[in-house]
Coordinates of C-alpha atoms and ligand atoms in Angstrom, one line a residue:
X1 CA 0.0 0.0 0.0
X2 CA 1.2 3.4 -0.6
X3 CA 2.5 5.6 2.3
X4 CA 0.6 8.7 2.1
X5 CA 3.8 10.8 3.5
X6 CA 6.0 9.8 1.1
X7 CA 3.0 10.5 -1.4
X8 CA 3.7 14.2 -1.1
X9 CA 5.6 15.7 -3.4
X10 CA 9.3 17.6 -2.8
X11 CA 9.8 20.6 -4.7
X12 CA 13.3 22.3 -5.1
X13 CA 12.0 25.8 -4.4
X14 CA 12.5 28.4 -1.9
X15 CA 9.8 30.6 -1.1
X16 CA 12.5 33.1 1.0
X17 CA 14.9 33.7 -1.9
X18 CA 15.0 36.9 -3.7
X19 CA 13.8 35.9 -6.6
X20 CA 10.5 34.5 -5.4
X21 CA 9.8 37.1 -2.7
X22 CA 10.6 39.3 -6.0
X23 CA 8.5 37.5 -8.3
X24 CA 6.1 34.9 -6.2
X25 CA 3.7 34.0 -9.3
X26 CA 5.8 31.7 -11.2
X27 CA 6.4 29.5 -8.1
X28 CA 2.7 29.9 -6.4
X29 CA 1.5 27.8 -9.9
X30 CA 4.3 25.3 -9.7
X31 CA 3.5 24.6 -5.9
X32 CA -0.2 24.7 -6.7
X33 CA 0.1 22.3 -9.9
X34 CA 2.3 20.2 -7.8
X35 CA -0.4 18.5 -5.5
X36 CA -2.9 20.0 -2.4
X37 CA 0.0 19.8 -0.1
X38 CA 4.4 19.7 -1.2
X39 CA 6.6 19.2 0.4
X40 CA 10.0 21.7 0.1
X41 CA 13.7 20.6 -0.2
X42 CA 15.1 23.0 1.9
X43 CA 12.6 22.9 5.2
X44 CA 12.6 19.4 6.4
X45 CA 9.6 20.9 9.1
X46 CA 7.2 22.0 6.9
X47 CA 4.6 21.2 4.6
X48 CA 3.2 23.8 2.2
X49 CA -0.6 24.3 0.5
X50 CA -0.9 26.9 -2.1
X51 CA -4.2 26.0 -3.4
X52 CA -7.4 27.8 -1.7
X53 CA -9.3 24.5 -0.6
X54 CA -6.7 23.0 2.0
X55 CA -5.3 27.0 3.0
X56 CA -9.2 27.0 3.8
X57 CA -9.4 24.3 5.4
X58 CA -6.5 24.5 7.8
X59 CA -6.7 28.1 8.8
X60 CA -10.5 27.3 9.6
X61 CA -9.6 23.8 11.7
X62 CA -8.2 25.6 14.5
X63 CA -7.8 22.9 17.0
X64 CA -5.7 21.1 14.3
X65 CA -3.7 23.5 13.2
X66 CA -2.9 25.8 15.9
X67 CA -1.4 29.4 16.3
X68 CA 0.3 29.0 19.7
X69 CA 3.3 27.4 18.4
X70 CA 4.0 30.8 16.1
X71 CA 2.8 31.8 12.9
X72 CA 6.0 32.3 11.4
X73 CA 8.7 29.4 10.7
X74 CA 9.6 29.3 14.2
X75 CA 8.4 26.1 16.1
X76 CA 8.3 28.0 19.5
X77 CA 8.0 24.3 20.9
X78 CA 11.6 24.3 20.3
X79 CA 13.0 27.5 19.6
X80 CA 12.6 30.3 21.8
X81 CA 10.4 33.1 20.1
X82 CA 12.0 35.9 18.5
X83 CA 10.0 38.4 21.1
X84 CA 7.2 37.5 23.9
X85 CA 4.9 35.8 21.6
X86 CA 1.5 37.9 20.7
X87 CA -1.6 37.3 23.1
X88 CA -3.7 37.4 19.9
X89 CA -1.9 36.1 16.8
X90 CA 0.4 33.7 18.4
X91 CA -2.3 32.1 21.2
X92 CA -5.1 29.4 20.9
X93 CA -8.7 29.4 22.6
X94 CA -9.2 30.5 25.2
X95 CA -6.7 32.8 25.9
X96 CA -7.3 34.2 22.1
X97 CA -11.0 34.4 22.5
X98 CA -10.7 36.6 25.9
X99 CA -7.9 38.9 24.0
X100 CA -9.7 38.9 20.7
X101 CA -12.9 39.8 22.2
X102 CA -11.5 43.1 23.6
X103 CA -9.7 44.0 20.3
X104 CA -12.8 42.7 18.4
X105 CA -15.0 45.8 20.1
X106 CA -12.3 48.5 20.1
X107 CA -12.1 48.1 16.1
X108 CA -15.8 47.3 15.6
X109 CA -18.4 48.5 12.5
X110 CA -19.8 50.7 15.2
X111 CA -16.4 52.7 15.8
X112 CA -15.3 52.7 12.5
X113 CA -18.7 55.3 11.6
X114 CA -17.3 56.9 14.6
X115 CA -13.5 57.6 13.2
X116 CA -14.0 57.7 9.3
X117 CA -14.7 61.6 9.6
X118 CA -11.6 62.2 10.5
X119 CA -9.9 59.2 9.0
X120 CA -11.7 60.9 5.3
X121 CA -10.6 64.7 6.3
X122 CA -6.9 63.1 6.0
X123 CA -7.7 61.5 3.4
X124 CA -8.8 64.4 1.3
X125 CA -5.8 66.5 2.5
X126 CA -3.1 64.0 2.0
X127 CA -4.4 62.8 -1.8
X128 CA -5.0 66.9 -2.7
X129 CA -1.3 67.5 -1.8
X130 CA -0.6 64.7 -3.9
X131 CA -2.2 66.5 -6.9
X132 CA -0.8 69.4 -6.0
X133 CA 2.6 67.7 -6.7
X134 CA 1.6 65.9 -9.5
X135 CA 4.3 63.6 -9.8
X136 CA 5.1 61.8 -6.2
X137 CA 6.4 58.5 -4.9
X138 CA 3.2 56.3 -4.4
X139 CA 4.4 54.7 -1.4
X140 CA 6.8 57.8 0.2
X141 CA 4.0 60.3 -0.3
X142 CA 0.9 58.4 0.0
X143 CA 1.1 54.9 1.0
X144 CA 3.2 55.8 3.8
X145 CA 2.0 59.0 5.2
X146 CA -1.6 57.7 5.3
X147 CA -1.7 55.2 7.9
X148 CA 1.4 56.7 9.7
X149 CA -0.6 59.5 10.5
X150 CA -4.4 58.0 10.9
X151 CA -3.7 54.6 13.0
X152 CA -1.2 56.0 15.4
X153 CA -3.7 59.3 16.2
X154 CA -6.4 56.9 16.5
X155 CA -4.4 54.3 19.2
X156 CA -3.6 57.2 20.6
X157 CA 0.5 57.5 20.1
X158 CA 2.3 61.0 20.1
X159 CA 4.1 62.4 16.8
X160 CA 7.5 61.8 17.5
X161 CA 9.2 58.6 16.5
X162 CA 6.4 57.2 14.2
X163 CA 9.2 56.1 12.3
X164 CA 9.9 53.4 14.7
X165 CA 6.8 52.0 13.9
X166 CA 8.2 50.7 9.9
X167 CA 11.4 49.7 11.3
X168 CA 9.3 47.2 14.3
X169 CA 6.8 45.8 11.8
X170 CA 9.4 45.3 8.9
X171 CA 11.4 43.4 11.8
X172 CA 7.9 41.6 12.9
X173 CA 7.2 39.9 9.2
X174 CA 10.7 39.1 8.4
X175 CA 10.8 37.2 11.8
X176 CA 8.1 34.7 10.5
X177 CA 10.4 33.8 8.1
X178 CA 13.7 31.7 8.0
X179 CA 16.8 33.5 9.8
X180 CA 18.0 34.4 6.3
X181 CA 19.8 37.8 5.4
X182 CA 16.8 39.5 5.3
X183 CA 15.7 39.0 8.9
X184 CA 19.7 39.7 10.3
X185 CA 18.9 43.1 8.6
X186 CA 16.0 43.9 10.6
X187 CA 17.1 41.6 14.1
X188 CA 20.5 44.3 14.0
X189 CA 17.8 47.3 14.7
X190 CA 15.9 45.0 17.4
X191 CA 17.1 46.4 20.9
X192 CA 16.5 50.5 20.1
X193 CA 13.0 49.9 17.9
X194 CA 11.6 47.6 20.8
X195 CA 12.2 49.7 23.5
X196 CA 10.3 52.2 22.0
X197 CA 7.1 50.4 21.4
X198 CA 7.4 48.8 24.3
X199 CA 7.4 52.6 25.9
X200 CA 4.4 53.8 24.0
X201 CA 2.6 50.7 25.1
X202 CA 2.3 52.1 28.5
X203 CA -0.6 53.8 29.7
X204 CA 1.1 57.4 30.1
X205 CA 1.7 57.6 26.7
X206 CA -1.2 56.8 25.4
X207 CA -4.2 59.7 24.8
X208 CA -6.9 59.5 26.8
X209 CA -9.9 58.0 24.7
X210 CA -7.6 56.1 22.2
X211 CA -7.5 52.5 21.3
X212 CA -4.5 52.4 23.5
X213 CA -6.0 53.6 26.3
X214 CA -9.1 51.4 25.8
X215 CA -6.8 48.2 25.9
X216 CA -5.9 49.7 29.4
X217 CA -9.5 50.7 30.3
X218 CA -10.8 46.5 29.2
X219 CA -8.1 45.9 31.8
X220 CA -9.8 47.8 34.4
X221 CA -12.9 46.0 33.7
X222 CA -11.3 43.1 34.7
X223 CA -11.7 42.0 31.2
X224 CA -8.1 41.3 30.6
X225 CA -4.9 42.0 33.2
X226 CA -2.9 44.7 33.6
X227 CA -0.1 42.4 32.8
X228 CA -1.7 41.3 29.3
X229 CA -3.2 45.3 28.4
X230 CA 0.8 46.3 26.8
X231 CA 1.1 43.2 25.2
X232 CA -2.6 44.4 23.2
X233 CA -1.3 47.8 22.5
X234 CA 2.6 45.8 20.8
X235 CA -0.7 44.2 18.8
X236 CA -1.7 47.4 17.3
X237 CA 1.8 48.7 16.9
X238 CA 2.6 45.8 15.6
X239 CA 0.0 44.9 12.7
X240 CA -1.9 48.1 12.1
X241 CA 0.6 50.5 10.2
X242 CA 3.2 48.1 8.3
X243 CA -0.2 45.8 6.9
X244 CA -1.9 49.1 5.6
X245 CA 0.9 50.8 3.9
X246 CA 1.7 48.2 1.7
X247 CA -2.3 47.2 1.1
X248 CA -2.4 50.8 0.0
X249 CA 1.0 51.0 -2.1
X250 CA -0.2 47.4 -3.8
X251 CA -3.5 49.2 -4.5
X252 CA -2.1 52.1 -6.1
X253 CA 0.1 49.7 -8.2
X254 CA -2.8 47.9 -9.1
X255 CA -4.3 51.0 -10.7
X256 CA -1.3 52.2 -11.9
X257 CA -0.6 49.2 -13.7
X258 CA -3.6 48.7 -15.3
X259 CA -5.8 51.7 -16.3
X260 CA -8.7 50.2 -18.1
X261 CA -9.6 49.3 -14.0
X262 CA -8.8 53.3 -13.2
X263 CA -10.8 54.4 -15.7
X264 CA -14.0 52.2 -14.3
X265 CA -12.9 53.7 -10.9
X266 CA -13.2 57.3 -12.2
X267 CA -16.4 56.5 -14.1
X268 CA -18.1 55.3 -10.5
X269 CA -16.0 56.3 -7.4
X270 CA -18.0 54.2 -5.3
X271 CA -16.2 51.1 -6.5
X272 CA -13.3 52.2 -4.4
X273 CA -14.0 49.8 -2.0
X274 CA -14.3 46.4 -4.0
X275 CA -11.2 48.0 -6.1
X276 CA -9.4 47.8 -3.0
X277 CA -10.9 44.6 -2.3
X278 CA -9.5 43.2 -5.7
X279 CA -6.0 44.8 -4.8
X280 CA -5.6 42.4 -1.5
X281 CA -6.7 39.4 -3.3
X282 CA -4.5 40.6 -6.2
X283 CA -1.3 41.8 -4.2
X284 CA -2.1 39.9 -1.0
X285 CA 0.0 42.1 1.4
X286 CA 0.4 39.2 4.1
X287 CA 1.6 36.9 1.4
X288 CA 2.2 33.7 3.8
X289 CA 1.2 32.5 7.3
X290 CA 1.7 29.0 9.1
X291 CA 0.3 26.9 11.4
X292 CA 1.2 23.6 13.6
X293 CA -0.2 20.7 13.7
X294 CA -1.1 20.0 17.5
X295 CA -1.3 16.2 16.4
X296 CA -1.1 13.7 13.8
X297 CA -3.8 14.7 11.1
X298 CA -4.2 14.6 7.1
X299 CA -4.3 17.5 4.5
X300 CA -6.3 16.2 1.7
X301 CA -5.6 12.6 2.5
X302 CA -1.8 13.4 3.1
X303 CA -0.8 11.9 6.6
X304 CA 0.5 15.3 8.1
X305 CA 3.0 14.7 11.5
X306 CA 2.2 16.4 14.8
X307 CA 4.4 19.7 15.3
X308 CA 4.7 19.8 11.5
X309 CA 4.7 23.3 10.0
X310 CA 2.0 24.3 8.1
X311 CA 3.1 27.2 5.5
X312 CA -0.2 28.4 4.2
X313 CA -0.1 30.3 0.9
X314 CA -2.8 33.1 0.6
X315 CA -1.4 35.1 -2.0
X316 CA -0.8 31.0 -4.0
X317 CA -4.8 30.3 -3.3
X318 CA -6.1 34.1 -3.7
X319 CA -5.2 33.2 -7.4
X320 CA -6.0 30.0 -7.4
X321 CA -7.6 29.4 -11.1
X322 CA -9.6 26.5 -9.1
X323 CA -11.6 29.1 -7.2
X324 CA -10.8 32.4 -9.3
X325 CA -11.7 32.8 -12.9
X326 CA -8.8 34.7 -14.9
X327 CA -7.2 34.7 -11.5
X328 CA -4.1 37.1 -12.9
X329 CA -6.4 39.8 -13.5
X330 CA -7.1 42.8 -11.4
X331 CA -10.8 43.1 -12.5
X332 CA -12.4 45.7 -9.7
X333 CA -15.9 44.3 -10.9
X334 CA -15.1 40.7 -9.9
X335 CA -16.5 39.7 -6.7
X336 CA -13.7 38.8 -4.5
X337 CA -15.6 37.5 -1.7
X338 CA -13.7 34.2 -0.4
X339 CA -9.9 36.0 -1.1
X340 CA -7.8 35.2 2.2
X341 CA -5.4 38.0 2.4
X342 CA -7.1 39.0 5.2
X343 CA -7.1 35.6 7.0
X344 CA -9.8 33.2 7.4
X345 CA -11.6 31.7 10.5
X346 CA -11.1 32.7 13.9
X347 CA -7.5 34.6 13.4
X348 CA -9.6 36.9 10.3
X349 CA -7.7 39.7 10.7
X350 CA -9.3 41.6 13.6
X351 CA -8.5 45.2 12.0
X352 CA -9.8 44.7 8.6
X353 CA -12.4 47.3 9.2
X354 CA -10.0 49.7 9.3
X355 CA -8.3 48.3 6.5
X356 CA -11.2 48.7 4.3
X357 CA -11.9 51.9 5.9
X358 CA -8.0 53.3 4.9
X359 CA -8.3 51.8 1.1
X360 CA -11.5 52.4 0.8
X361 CA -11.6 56.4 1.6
X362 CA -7.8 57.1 -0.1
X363 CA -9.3 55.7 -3.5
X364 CA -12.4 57.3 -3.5
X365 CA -11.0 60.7 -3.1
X366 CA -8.2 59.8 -6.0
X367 CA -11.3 58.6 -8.2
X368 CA -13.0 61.9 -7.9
X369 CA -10.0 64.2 -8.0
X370 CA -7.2 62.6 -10.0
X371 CA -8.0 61.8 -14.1
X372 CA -5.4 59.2 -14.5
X373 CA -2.8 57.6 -12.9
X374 CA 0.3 56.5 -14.4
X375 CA 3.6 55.4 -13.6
X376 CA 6.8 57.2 -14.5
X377 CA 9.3 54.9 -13.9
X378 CA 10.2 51.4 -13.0
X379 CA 8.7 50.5 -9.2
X380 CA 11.4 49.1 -6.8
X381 CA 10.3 46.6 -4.2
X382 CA 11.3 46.4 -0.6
X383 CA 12.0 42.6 0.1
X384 CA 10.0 40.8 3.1
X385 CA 10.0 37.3 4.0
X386 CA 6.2 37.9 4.6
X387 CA 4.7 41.0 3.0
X388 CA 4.5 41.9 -0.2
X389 CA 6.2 45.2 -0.3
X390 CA 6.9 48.2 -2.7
X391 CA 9.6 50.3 -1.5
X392 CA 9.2 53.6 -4.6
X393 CA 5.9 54.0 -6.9
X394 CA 6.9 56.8 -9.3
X395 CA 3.8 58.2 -10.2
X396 CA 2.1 61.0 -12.3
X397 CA -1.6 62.3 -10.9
X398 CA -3.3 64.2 -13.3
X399 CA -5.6 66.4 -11.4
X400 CA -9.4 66.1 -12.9
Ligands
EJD501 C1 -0.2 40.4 11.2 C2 0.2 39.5 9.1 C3 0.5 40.9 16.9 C4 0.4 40.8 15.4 C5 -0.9 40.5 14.9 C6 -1.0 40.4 13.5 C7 0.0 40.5 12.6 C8 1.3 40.9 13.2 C9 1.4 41.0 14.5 C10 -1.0 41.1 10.4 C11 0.5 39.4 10.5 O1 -0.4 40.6 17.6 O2 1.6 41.3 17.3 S1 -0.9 40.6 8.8

């Protein structure tokens, strides 16, 4: 009889090189086309699904695949995390469902009606300074400045230092890859950047009123401890600046890149938000996640070991030509519903309302005040062993 292990099929490819993280397309369809789950040559402690049924299925099986043992590369089993591990993205039920809960209400539908006044004044004065220019850098000038000024006034952080907040998160995503060049980079700039947000974690210097101060308000409640309420605020420093940026920058590439889809943006400017929609499933900005296996299970019939690494390709199944039709294409009238660049099940990205709010309000204010939107040179990416990252978007805005 066959052994299902040895069923799996090896693939010489490294999703952490420079070529891939450069280019990921060419290698998603290979591991894809390969089978529902590959193994790859050079990580003995993983297994890999690219296509959208099994990444599905594991991130929604929870109790199989869990998120307490890291969601990076690291088997925090056996290696000792890179930093205190996350009481949301790295934790299991119940400890997850307490911490999610309070983060779940601070960035709820309700609040969001609350903040997008102010988060669509910036909006408007950031994108009309961009006009002004006329020819910026998409991710210096827009991309950037956005959420580094929107998230942190909403959590409640001071202006000064912001600029901590790239270095931490670039450090954050490269850690849930392998300990290759990419992460030494970041791990050399560890000790100053973490003191800093460990600082502005701290109830002092957080506004009164903010999501930061909230966090420490649940904990007065009783909700959570005073022990766990910093820990929440690293959570928003952590994931709420670095993740937007680059869903914004990918956006503006999207449009840039193709302007048949700008044009039907202009035409009705309230597509901006499936547009933006179509730009995560397109560009998925968290490109890869993982899970363990808490015991010996299958992936599509595949005997799967337990404390085997589960690398979970969303930006492999978000094009998937099994669920997506013309999956290549950025096509703002498709109906995306099902992408996973967001997550899926109970670690769905607990900020994606404000997500949706950012991308949403930035290009509906470009689609009403900016004609066309075209590129003036060649992009350059900034490499991350997680997100998908532009580091220059040379751009001409021509005012409407
Ligand atoms: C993340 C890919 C945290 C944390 C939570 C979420 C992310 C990162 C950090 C967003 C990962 O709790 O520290 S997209």
């Amino acid at each position: 009889m066959a052994d299902p292990v040895v069923d799996i099929p090896v693939l010489g490819v490294d999703p952490y090189a420079p070529e891939n993280l450069t280019d990921p397309y060419p290698m998603h369809e290979r591991m894809r086309e390969a089978g529902p789950v590959v193994r790859l040559a050079g990580y003995p402690t993983l297994v890999a699904c690219a296509r959208h049924e099994q990444v599905h299925a594991v991130l929604n099986d929870h109790d199989t695949f869990i998120s307490g043992a890291g969601v990076g590369l690291a088997n925090f089993n056996r290696e000792t995390p890179f930093r205190p591990r996350s009481l949301i993205l790295e934790a299991d039920p119940p400890l997850h469902t307490t911490t999610r809960a309070v983060l779940s209400r601070i960035l709820s539908p309700k609040v969001m009606q609350q903040i997008r006044p102010v988060f669509a004044a910036e909006a408007e004065r950031l994108v009309d300074a961009c006009v002004q220019q006329g020819t910026i850098d998409g991710i210096g000038d827009l991309a950037q400045r956005y959420p580094l000024k929107v998230f942190p006034d909403a959590v409640g952080v001071g202006d000064d230092g912001r600029e901590n907040l790239l270095v931490y998160g670039d450090m954050v995503f490269n850690s849930m890859g392998p300990r290759n060049a990419l992460f030494e980079k970041s791990a050399a700039r560890f000790a100053s950047v973490t003191a800093w947000i460990m600082a502005h974690c701290q109830r002092e210097h957080l506004r009164p009123g903010g999501f930061g101060d909230q966090i420490w308000q649940a904990a007065d409640a009783g909700e959570i401890t005073h022990e766990q309420a910093p820990m929440l605020v690293r959570s928003f420093l952590s994931a709420g600046v670095d993740t937007t940026i680059n869903g914004l920058g990918n956006a503006l590439f999207a449009l840039a890149q193709n302007p048949d889809q700008y044009a039907k943006l202009r035409a009705d400017p309230t597509l901006a938000r499936p547009a933006f929609e179509e730009a995560l499933r397109w560009e998925s900005t968290a490109q890869t996640f993982f899970r363990t296996a808490a015991r010996d299970t299958t992936i599509a019939g595949h005997a799967v070991a337990e404390d085997t690494k589960v690398l979970c390709m969303l930006a492999a199944a978000n094009r998937d030509p099994r669920k997506w039709p013309d999956p290549d294409r950025y096509d703002i009238e498709r109906r995306p519903t099902g992408h996973m660049a967001l997550g899926s099940g109970i670690h769905g990205c607990v900020g994606q309302a404000v997500a949706r709010l950012e991308g949403e309000l930035i290009l509906s204010v470009i689609a009403r005040r900016v004609a066309r939107i075209e590129p003036t040179g060649p992009h350059t990416r900034r490499l991350n062993n997680t997100l998908r990252a532009l580091d220059t978007l040379p751009l001409r805005l021509t005012p409407a």
